[in-house]
Amino acid sequence: MLVRARGLRKHYGSLEVLRGVDLTVRRGEVVVLLGASGAGKSTLLRCVNHLEAADSGEIWVDDVPIGFRHEGGRLHELREADVARQRADIGMVFQRFNLFPHRTVLANVTEGPVQVRGVPRREAEAYARELLARVGLADKVDTYPDRLSGGQQQRVAIARALAMRPKLLLFDEPTSALDPELVGEVLAVMTELAQEGMTMLVVTHEIAFAREVADRVVFMDGGVVVEEGPPEQVIGAPQHERTRSFLARVTA
Amino acid sequence: MADRAGAALTRPVDAPGDSELLPQVRIRHWGRWVAGLAVLAVLGLLFQAISRGDIDYASIPDLLTQDVILEGLVDTIVLAVIAQAGAIVIGTVVALMRTSANPVLRWVSWAYIWVFRGLPVLLQILLWYNIALVFPTFTIPVPFTDAYLLDQPANVIMTGFLAALLGLGLNESAYMAEIVRAGLTSVDRGQTEAAKSIGMGPAKVLSRVVLPQAMRVIIPPTGNDFINMLKGTSIASVIGFTELIHAANALSSRSLAVMETLLAVAVWYMVVVSVANVGQYYLERHYNASIRPVGTRGSVWAKVGGSLRTPPFMRGSR
C-alpha cells in the first residue's frame, strides 16, 4: 500500500471540508477522485503532500507519516523544512500549472533535482531534456513559460514533477484551466504515465479519462467517500443516488 | 452647426471608379507648431533674464571641483549608499518578520515600522546625535570578566556621520520593509505551492522562487527611495556633517558667491541622480528579462537615439 489515509478531518472556520476520509492507493495504481466542487477532493489531495494540514487523522505515504515523525509510539509534528524532504518524493501537478515564469522551461524542470536533491547540473539537464522530449516539448527547452500554450505549460509542469523521480504523482484538476482543444494532449501524457506504471492520484472532471485509465474511482460528496470501486462499477453502475445524480449532471 | 458638419461626414458622395487610389491629405498638427514656438519664446525670455542677472556664471565650473565641494560630494554619496544598503537589508528582514507565521515577530516588526516611519528624519538624526546627553559612555562588557568589548565616551562614537547614517538608514528601513512586503505579497501563492511541491524548504522557496519574482515590484520604488536618499542626505548639514549642502555653505560663507556655489551643488545633485536613474533602468531590465519581448532589449543610448532620430513634429506628417 503506497498511500494510506485514515480518518482525515479538516475544516475552514465553520465549514467542514473533510469529515473522516479513508483512502488507499496501491503501488502502480491510478485512482481518480470524482465529485462536485466543494466535495473535498482537492483538499484531500493537498493533504497528501501536506500543502494543507489536516486537523486530525493520518496520511502515510510509503510507510512515512506525512507531516510527522514517528517516534516512541507517537507522531511528532514536523517543521516546514522537514516536511519539504517528505514532499520531494511526491510530485504534484496544479490546475493553473504554476510554472516559474522567471526561469526557462529547462530550468523549471531542473530546479528541483539541482536545488533539492543536489543532482549535478549536467546530469539534471540531460534527464530534463529526456522528460521534455517524452512530453513532446524537446524544441521548447530554452523558451520561457509565457510563450507556451496552456497545454504545453501543463506538460512542462508534468515533466517538472517527474524530474524528482517521485513515488507518487498528484494531479489537481490538471485540465480544468485549459481550452477544450488542448485537454487531449495533457490527458495523452497522463495516460502514457499510467501505462508505464506510475502511481497516480487524480482529481478531475474528465469522466472518459476516469473510465479508461483509472484502476479505481473514488466518489466523494460533502467531505466523505460515498462509494469507490473499479470505473465500470462506480461510473457504469453507481450504487448511490448522489453518485448517479452527479454523473447525470457531468455527462449531460 | 456641429450637427451639420457631422452630417457631411456621413453623407454619401460619388465614389470614384476603381481606376486608381485618390491622393490623401494628412492632418496638419498646428497645435504642435504653436506649442513649440511658445516654448521657444518663453525660453528666450528666461535666458535673457538669466543672462542679465547679477551672477558670475564663469566661476561655476571652478567651484564644481573645489576640494570642499568634492569632499561634500563623496560624503553625500557614501552616506546615501551605506544608509540605503543598510535599509534594504534591515527592511527585508523586517518584511519577512511582518509576513511570518510567528505572531511575536509580526508584532515586533509592526512596532518597528510604526516608530521609525512615524518620527521625522530630522528628529531621528538629532536624537542620535545628542544621545551623549543621556548615555555619556557606551560600554559592552564581556560576560563573567572585568574586560570590556567596548568602553568609549558617546561623543567619540556618535559622530555626525554615524548619527546621520542611523537617522536616515533606520527611517528608510521602515519604508523598505513596506516595499519588500508589497513585493512578497505580489507573488502568486501558486508559486510557493509549486516550489514546495518539488521539495523546497522555506529558505529555498524564498530565495529561488518568491524573491526573484518580487524584485520586479520591489525595484522601482526602491530606486525612487534611493534618489530621495541622495537628496535627503542634505538634512545632515544641520549637525555639521560635510555633505554637499554643508560644503556649499562653508565655501560661500568665505567667498560670498552664494548663488554660484548653490548652482554648482545643484549640478552635482543632477549628475548623481541621473547616474542613479541609469542604474535603476538596468536593474529593472535585468529582473524583467523573462517577460520582456526580445525586440525591446537594447542600451539606453540606442533608445534615446531612436527617439531623437525622428523629430516629434515630423511624426504626424509622415
XYZ file of C-alpha atoms in Angstrom:
570
model
C 0.000 0.000 0.000
C 1.662 3.254 -1.113
C -0.881 5.750 0.249
C -2.946 5.150 3.349
C -5.135 7.981 4.661
C -7.119 7.336 7.828
C -9.854 9.392 9.456
C -8.929 12.698 7.829
C -10.817 15.700 9.121
C -10.367 19.293 8.049
C -12.418 22.423 8.495
C -12.141 26.037 7.419
C -13.899 28.095 10.061
C -17.314 26.525 10.466
C -17.137 24.689 7.128
C -16.208 21.015 7.405
C -14.402 20.108 4.196
C -13.255 16.617 5.169
C -15.394 14.631 7.590
C -13.460 11.452 8.258
C -11.969 10.266 4.976
C -10.175 6.948 4.472
C -8.284 6.342 1.247
C -5.758 3.837 -0.020
C -3.686 3.757 -3.183
C -1.646 0.709 -4.118
C 1.734 0.977 -5.797
C 1.264 1.429 -9.558
C -2.430 2.137 -9.167
C -4.292 5.031 -10.812
C -7.049 6.372 -8.565
C -9.405 9.077 -9.808
C -11.273 11.247 -7.302
C -14.659 12.343 -8.605
C -17.203 14.648 -7.040
C -18.879 18.030 -7.288
C -16.873 21.152 -6.419
C -16.775 21.544 -2.659
C -16.849 17.785 -2.112
C -13.354 17.915 -0.556
C -11.370 16.209 -3.376
C -8.758 18.946 -3.786
C -8.372 19.383 -0.044
C -7.810 15.635 0.320
C -5.216 15.726 -2.457
C -3.433 18.701 -0.895
C -3.336 16.918 2.454
C -1.432 14.030 0.866
C 1.652 16.219 0.319
C 0.875 18.413 3.322
C 0.215 21.626 1.382
C -2.746 21.608 3.762
C -2.507 20.152 7.237
C -5.453 18.014 8.289
C -6.984 18.824 11.694
C -6.911 15.155 12.616
C -6.213 11.809 11.006
C -3.087 10.360 9.427
C -1.601 10.077 5.976
C 1.103 7.522 5.328
C 2.972 7.505 2.029
C 5.314 4.540 1.586
C 5.177 3.962 5.360
C 6.166 7.576 6.139
C 3.694 9.617 8.207
C 3.367 12.833 6.156
C 3.941 15.944 8.251
C 5.098 13.905 11.231
C 7.972 11.907 12.675
C 7.115 8.543 14.185
C 8.921 8.112 17.492
C 8.114 6.333 20.723
C 4.648 5.361 19.583
C 3.715 8.961 18.892
C 3.569 11.246 15.877
C 5.597 14.436 16.367
C 4.667 17.356 14.143
C 7.462 18.332 11.731
C 8.825 21.749 10.869
C 8.288 23.043 7.342
C 11.909 22.346 6.324
C 11.491 18.675 7.290
C 8.102 18.348 5.612
C 9.858 19.609 2.456
C 12.030 16.470 2.394
C 8.932 14.275 2.506
C 7.333 16.279 -0.314
C 10.325 15.737 -2.588
C 9.108 12.161 -3.188
C 5.551 13.236 -4.043
C 5.018 15.084 -7.321
C 2.128 17.470 -7.849
C 0.533 18.962 -10.960
C -1.663 22.016 -10.425
C -4.758 23.315 -12.148
C -3.016 26.594 -13.023
C 0.343 24.959 -13.932
C 2.311 27.276 -11.586
C 5.458 27.148 -13.697
C 8.204 29.530 -12.550
C 7.797 32.442 -15.000
C 11.318 33.774 -14.409
C 13.008 30.536 -15.458
C 13.219 28.813 -18.843
C 11.373 25.561 -19.484
C 14.591 23.586 -18.931
C 15.387 25.479 -15.704
C 11.846 24.831 -14.439
C 12.432 21.094 -14.821
C 15.997 21.016 -13.407
C 15.221 23.318 -10.446
C 14.049 20.543 -8.102
C 16.750 17.949 -8.828
C 19.570 20.528 -8.671
C 18.367 22.613 -5.723
C 16.696 19.938 -3.599
C 18.398 16.662 -4.486
C 21.809 18.145 -5.293
C 21.997 16.370 -8.656
C 24.878 17.754 -10.799
C 23.530 20.284 -13.312
C 24.657 18.413 -16.427
C 23.036 15.198 -15.250
C 19.821 17.029 -14.307
C 19.708 18.765 -17.689
C 20.188 15.521 -19.582
C 17.280 13.910 -17.701
C 15.151 17.071 -18.100
C 15.694 17.042 -21.873
C 14.698 13.377 -21.938
C 11.499 14.120 -19.972
C 10.643 17.149 -22.121
C 11.091 15.007 -25.214
C 8.713 12.443 -23.710
C 6.006 15.071 -23.218
C 6.633 16.312 -26.764
C 8.395 19.586 -25.959
C 12.012 18.861 -26.923
C 12.090 22.037 -29.026
C 10.901 24.327 -26.205
C 13.714 23.862 -23.668
C 15.028 27.443 -23.879
C 11.612 29.097 -24.047
C 10.026 30.979 -21.152
C 6.666 29.618 -19.906
C 4.654 32.670 -21.003
C 5.450 31.836 -24.641
C 3.714 28.428 -24.330
C 0.069 27.417 -24.699
C -1.754 26.154 -21.600
C -1.436 22.553 -22.773
C 2.295 22.943 -23.318
C 2.716 24.603 -19.904
C 0.886 21.746 -18.216
C 3.104 19.197 -19.959
C 6.182 21.114 -18.707
C 4.645 21.015 -15.229
C 4.294 17.236 -15.516
C 7.947 16.975 -16.610
C 8.940 19.190 -13.648
C 7.146 16.812 -11.261
C 8.652 13.717 -12.922
C 12.181 15.143 -12.700
C 12.143 14.455 -8.954
C 11.560 10.735 -9.722
C 8.511 10.743 -7.416
C 6.916 7.653 -5.893
C 3.512 9.202 -6.383
C 2.027 11.876 -8.640
C -0.880 14.057 -7.525
C -2.985 15.805 -10.183
C -5.267 18.642 -9.045
C -7.753 19.200 -11.903
C -4.916 19.289 -14.448
C -7.134 20.086 -17.447
C -9.715 22.427 -15.887
C -7.865 25.625 -16.872
C -7.270 24.524 -20.470
C -9.041 25.455 -23.675
C -11.058 22.412 -24.812
C -8.811 21.673 -27.796
C -5.751 21.447 -25.504
C -7.193 18.973 -22.987
C -6.375 15.937 -25.132
C -2.602 16.477 -25.259
C -2.366 16.603 -21.456
C -4.609 13.564 -20.949
C -2.499 11.667 -23.506
C 0.655 12.281 -21.450
C -1.166 11.204 -18.269
C -2.465 8.041 -19.942
C 1.064 7.160 -21.040
C 2.365 7.669 -17.484
C -0.376 5.411 -16.144
C 0.558 2.690 -18.631
C 4.197 2.935 -17.544
C 3.120 2.053 -14.019
C 3.282 5.471 -12.292
C 1.183 5.645 -9.123
C -1.301 8.470 -9.661
C -3.993 10.152 -7.603
C -6.063 12.345 -9.907
C -8.788 14.901 -9.212
C -10.578 15.534 -12.494
C -13.944 16.083 -14.146
C -12.889 14.113 -17.244
C -15.228 11.131 -16.887
C -13.921 9.478 -20.065
C -10.383 9.589 -18.700
C -11.557 8.073 -15.412
C -13.401 5.301 -17.238
C -10.480 4.372 -19.488
C -7.395 4.981 -17.353
C -8.388 4.630 -13.686
C -7.922 1.359 -11.866
C -10.247 2.639 -9.207
C -12.668 5.552 -8.920
C -13.464 7.218 -5.603
C -16.610 9.335 -5.476
C -16.734 11.999 -2.757
C -19.551 14.209 -1.593
C -19.881 16.528 1.406
C -16.439 15.656 2.772
C -16.865 11.866 2.817
C -16.208 8.995 0.403
C -19.634 7.910 -0.865
C -18.536 4.966 -2.962
C -15.468 3.544 -4.613
C -14.547 0.707 -6.919
C -13.488 -0.056 -10.491
C -14.707 2.549 -13.022
C -17.130 0.169 -14.720
C -18.860 -0.177 -11.359
C -18.782 3.414 -9.980
C -19.310 5.120 -13.339
C -21.049 2.273 -15.152
C -23.407 1.114 -12.406
C -23.327 3.558 -9.477
C -24.943 2.246 -6.280
C -25.692 5.566 -4.616
C -28.214 8.181 -5.588
C -25.667 11.015 -5.067
C -23.212 9.346 -7.472
C -25.956 8.857 -10.061
C -27.110 12.473 -9.920
C -23.514 13.750 -10.125
C -22.765 11.594 -13.167
C -26.036 12.625 -14.785
C -25.037 16.281 -14.402
C -21.450 15.993 -15.699
C -22.187 13.692 -18.604
C -25.337 15.522 -19.698
C -23.671 73.689 -36.797
C -21.749 70.748 -35.368
C -24.608 68.525 -36.411
C -24.478 69.768 -39.979
C -20.711 69.269 -40.124
C -21.178 65.806 -38.683
C -23.862 65.005 -41.199
C -21.492 65.968 -44.006
C -19.117 63.235 -42.855
C -21.687 60.503 -43.318
C -23.453 61.826 -46.451
C -22.821 59.512 -49.398
C -20.645 61.028 -52.131
C -19.891 59.830 -55.620
C -17.466 57.001 -55.082
C -14.592 57.030 -57.570
C -14.188 54.232 -60.071
C -11.709 51.511 -59.357
C -9.143 53.008 -61.704
C -6.727 54.473 -59.146
C -6.410 55.468 -55.457
C -7.215 59.083 -54.532
C -4.393 61.272 -53.163
C -4.667 61.695 -49.356
C -4.182 64.967 -47.452
C -2.704 64.430 -43.974
C -3.759 66.327 -40.852
C -1.648 69.425 -40.159
C -0.621 69.421 -36.494
C -0.836 73.181 -35.955
C -1.002 72.728 -32.185
C 2.494 71.300 -32.100
C 3.956 74.217 -34.020
C 2.178 76.752 -31.799
C 3.292 74.965 -28.612
C 6.861 74.717 -29.908
C 7.032 78.418 -30.745
C 5.527 79.346 -27.364
C 8.122 77.264 -25.539
C 10.941 78.830 -27.577
C 9.635 82.312 -26.772
C 9.449 81.577 -23.032
C 12.921 80.008 -23.041
C 14.264 83.055 -24.893
C 12.827 85.447 -22.313
C 14.087 83.287 -19.488
C 17.571 83.143 -20.993
C 17.597 86.892 -21.440
C 16.582 87.435 -17.814
C 19.165 84.976 -16.535
C 21.967 86.467 -18.614
C 21.245 89.933 -17.205
C 21.232 88.711 -13.595
C 23.958 89.681 -11.164
C 25.744 86.364 -11.123
C 29.175 85.132 -12.231
C 28.421 82.013 -14.284
C 32.010 81.629 -15.361
C 33.028 80.801 -11.782
C 30.699 77.776 -11.527
C 32.920 75.238 -13.374
C 35.766 76.086 -10.973
C 33.501 75.764 -7.968
C 32.454 72.273 -9.104
C 35.935 70.936 -8.435
C 36.770 72.841 -5.254
C 38.189 70.484 -2.620
C 35.401 71.233 -0.133
C 32.708 70.573 -2.728
C 34.319 67.306 -3.863
C 34.601 66.215 -0.239
C 30.927 67.036 0.217
C 30.086 65.093 -2.945
C 31.935 61.990 -1.755
C 30.368 62.219 1.719
C 26.901 62.608 0.210
C 27.353 59.539 -1.979
C 28.953 57.414 0.747
C 26.265 58.325 3.290
C 23.415 57.694 0.838
C 24.795 54.365 -0.412
C 25.524 52.936 3.058
C 22.237 54.185 4.525
C 20.245 52.739 1.603
C 22.142 49.423 1.609
C 21.589 49.037 5.339
C 17.930 49.971 4.916
C 17.480 47.314 2.227
C 18.968 44.602 4.461
C 17.067 45.634 7.613
C 13.890 46.322 5.613
C 13.982 42.832 4.070
C 14.385 41.238 7.492
C 11.534 43.327 8.923
C 9.323 42.471 5.920
C 9.989 38.750 6.435
C 9.084 39.133 10.115
C 5.953 41.011 9.078
C 4.841 38.146 6.793
C 5.973 35.421 9.201
C 3.649 32.916 10.844
C 5.172 33.853 14.222
C 2.795 36.348 15.921
C 5.529 37.800 18.152
C 7.738 38.619 15.155
C 4.746 40.123 13.354
C 4.006 42.387 16.283
C 7.640 43.471 16.742
C 8.010 44.313 13.044
C 4.764 46.288 13.105
C 6.019 48.318 16.075
C 9.404 48.869 14.402
C 7.753 50.306 11.286
C 5.369 52.351 13.398
C 8.231 54.093 15.270
C 10.847 54.568 12.560
C 8.384 55.628 9.884
C 6.411 57.784 12.278
C 9.163 60.113 13.512
C 10.567 62.856 11.244
C 14.037 62.065 9.890
C 15.421 65.341 11.228
C 14.188 64.470 14.721
C 15.692 60.979 14.484
C 19.077 62.406 13.414
C 19.014 64.923 16.277
C 18.103 62.201 18.793
C 21.050 60.045 17.702
C 23.423 62.990 17.565
C 22.585 64.122 21.107
C 22.491 60.665 22.641
C 25.579 61.519 24.725
C 23.304 63.678 26.879
C 21.507 60.525 28.001
C 24.240 57.897 27.788
C 27.654 59.576 28.309
C 29.580 56.359 27.650
C 28.890 53.271 25.539
C 30.052 50.058 27.200
C 29.714 46.425 26.175
C 31.067 44.238 28.966
C 32.416 40.777 28.228
C 30.263 38.447 30.377
C 31.869 36.902 33.515
C 35.030 39.026 33.212
C 36.082 42.569 34.048
C 37.040 43.232 30.428
C 35.090 45.466 28.084
C 34.466 44.818 24.411
C 33.612 48.478 24.045
C 34.109 51.323 26.513
C 34.103 54.735 24.873
C 32.603 58.164 25.512
C 29.426 58.532 23.436
C 30.751 61.752 21.918
C 33.636 59.881 20.330
C 31.421 57.195 18.813
C 28.410 59.218 17.799
C 29.978 61.299 15.030
C 27.901 63.395 12.651
C 28.306 60.643 10.067
C 27.036 57.878 12.361
C 24.101 59.963 13.599
C 23.107 60.812 10.026
C 23.569 57.203 8.953
C 21.364 55.887 11.764
C 18.724 58.570 11.309
C 18.454 58.236 7.532
C 19.055 54.473 7.378
C 16.633 53.366 10.082
C 13.904 55.679 8.807
C 14.395 54.331 5.285
C 14.459 50.718 6.551
C 10.855 51.122 7.722
C 9.851 52.240 4.217
C 11.913 49.438 2.644
C 10.118 46.923 4.869
C 6.796 48.000 3.383
C 8.191 47.956 -0.164
C 9.605 44.445 0.264
C 6.378 43.245 1.881
C 4.389 44.563 -1.096
C 6.792 42.663 -3.365
C 6.481 39.417 -1.415
C 2.682 39.506 -1.359
C 2.563 40.314 -5.097
C 3.885 36.843 -5.950
C 1.106 34.345 -6.640
C 0.504 31.737 -3.901
C 0.660 29.050 -6.558
C 4.370 29.803 -6.982
C 5.039 28.985 -3.329
C 2.950 25.817 -3.588
C 4.745 24.679 -6.749
C 8.118 25.290 -5.095
C 7.040 23.338 -2.014
C 5.716 20.506 -4.180
C 9.192 19.858 -5.618
C 10.546 19.607 -2.079
C 11.894 23.097 -1.454
C 12.218 24.212 2.157
C 11.209 27.739 3.262
C 14.644 29.285 2.572
C 14.812 27.913 -0.987
C 11.201 28.858 -1.703
C 12.065 32.420 -0.753
C 15.465 32.768 -2.409
C 14.823 30.796 -5.612
C 11.163 31.468 -6.355
C 9.494 34.281 -4.401
C 12.207 36.969 -4.072
C 13.348 36.881 -7.721
C 9.752 37.477 -8.790
C 9.132 40.060 -6.066
C 12.099 42.085 -7.405
C 10.003 43.396 -10.279
C 7.712 45.044 -7.745
C 10.476 45.997 -5.288
C 12.996 47.719 -7.565
C 11.075 50.718 -8.985
C 10.041 52.162 -5.576
C 13.486 51.321 -4.163
C 15.154 53.315 -6.936
C 12.755 56.117 -6.161
C 13.689 55.948 -2.479
C 17.418 55.885 -3.276
C 17.100 59.086 -5.298
C 15.236 60.594 -2.355
C 18.013 59.369 -0.071
C 20.708 61.031 -2.214
C 18.926 64.360 -1.825
C 17.803 63.622 1.739
C 21.407 63.470 2.958
C 21.293 67.293 2.778
C 19.407 67.192 6.078
C 22.635 66.012 7.747
C 24.002 69.532 7.218
C 22.153 70.613 10.385
C 24.517 68.555 12.545
C 27.578 69.786 10.684
C 28.236 66.733 8.540
C 30.087 67.896 5.395
C 27.743 66.660 2.706
C 27.145 68.833 -0.385
C 24.901 71.488 1.186
C 27.122 71.912 4.222
C 30.163 72.101 1.936
C 28.448 74.766 -0.168
C 27.603 76.825 2.913
C 31.162 76.520 4.220
C 32.566 77.658 0.887
C 30.164 80.518 0.208
C 30.435 81.929 3.713
C 34.033 82.720 2.806
C 33.731 83.585 -0.898
C 30.254 85.181 -0.596
C 29.405 83.671 -4.015
C 26.250 82.116 -2.563
C 24.196 81.527 -5.713
C 27.188 80.382 -7.750
C 28.080 77.776 -5.124
C 24.492 76.587 -4.764
C 24.201 76.178 -8.540
C 27.454 74.216 -8.622
C 25.992 71.908 -5.967
C 22.751 71.658 -7.972
C 24.788 70.432 -10.952
C 26.349 67.691 -8.816
C 22.953 66.556 -7.480
C 21.608 66.295 -11.021
C 24.653 64.298 -12.134
C 24.440 61.857 -9.227
C 20.664 61.414 -9.569
C 20.992 60.847 -13.322
C 23.582 58.125 -12.754
C 21.218 56.500 -10.242
C 18.439 56.631 -12.852
C 20.564 54.754 -15.370
C 21.454 52.141 -12.724
C 17.783 51.637 -11.926
C 16.980 51.205 -15.616
C 19.490 48.358 -15.931
C 18.326 46.670 -12.705
C 14.715 46.749 -13.847
C 15.677 45.382 -17.228
C 17.579 42.523 -15.611
C 14.618 41.422 -13.494
C 12.133 41.862 -16.324
C 14.240 39.756 -18.693
C 11.875 36.808 -18.891
C 8.702 38.772 -19.515
C 10.095 41.345 -21.939
C 9.699 40.916 -25.684
C 13.101 40.383 -27.281
C 12.722 43.370 -29.608
C 12.742 45.984 -26.846
C 16.126 44.979 -25.465
C 18.954 47.405 -26.172
C 21.019 50.061 -24.492
C 19.590 53.275 -23.090
C 21.575 55.193 -25.683
C 20.091 53.214 -28.550
C 16.648 54.039 -27.174
C 17.390 57.732 -26.709
C 18.959 57.851 -30.167
C 15.954 56.114 -31.675
C 13.522 58.583 -30.208
C 15.610 61.552 -31.341
C 16.074 60.389 -34.901
C 12.526 61.337 -35.821
C 11.817 64.844 -34.513
C 8.438 64.844 -32.770
C 6.870 67.366 -35.163
C 7.774 65.150 -38.135
C 5.979 62.079 -36.875
C 2.409 63.079 -37.587
C 3.100 64.334 -41.113
C 4.910 61.286 -42.468
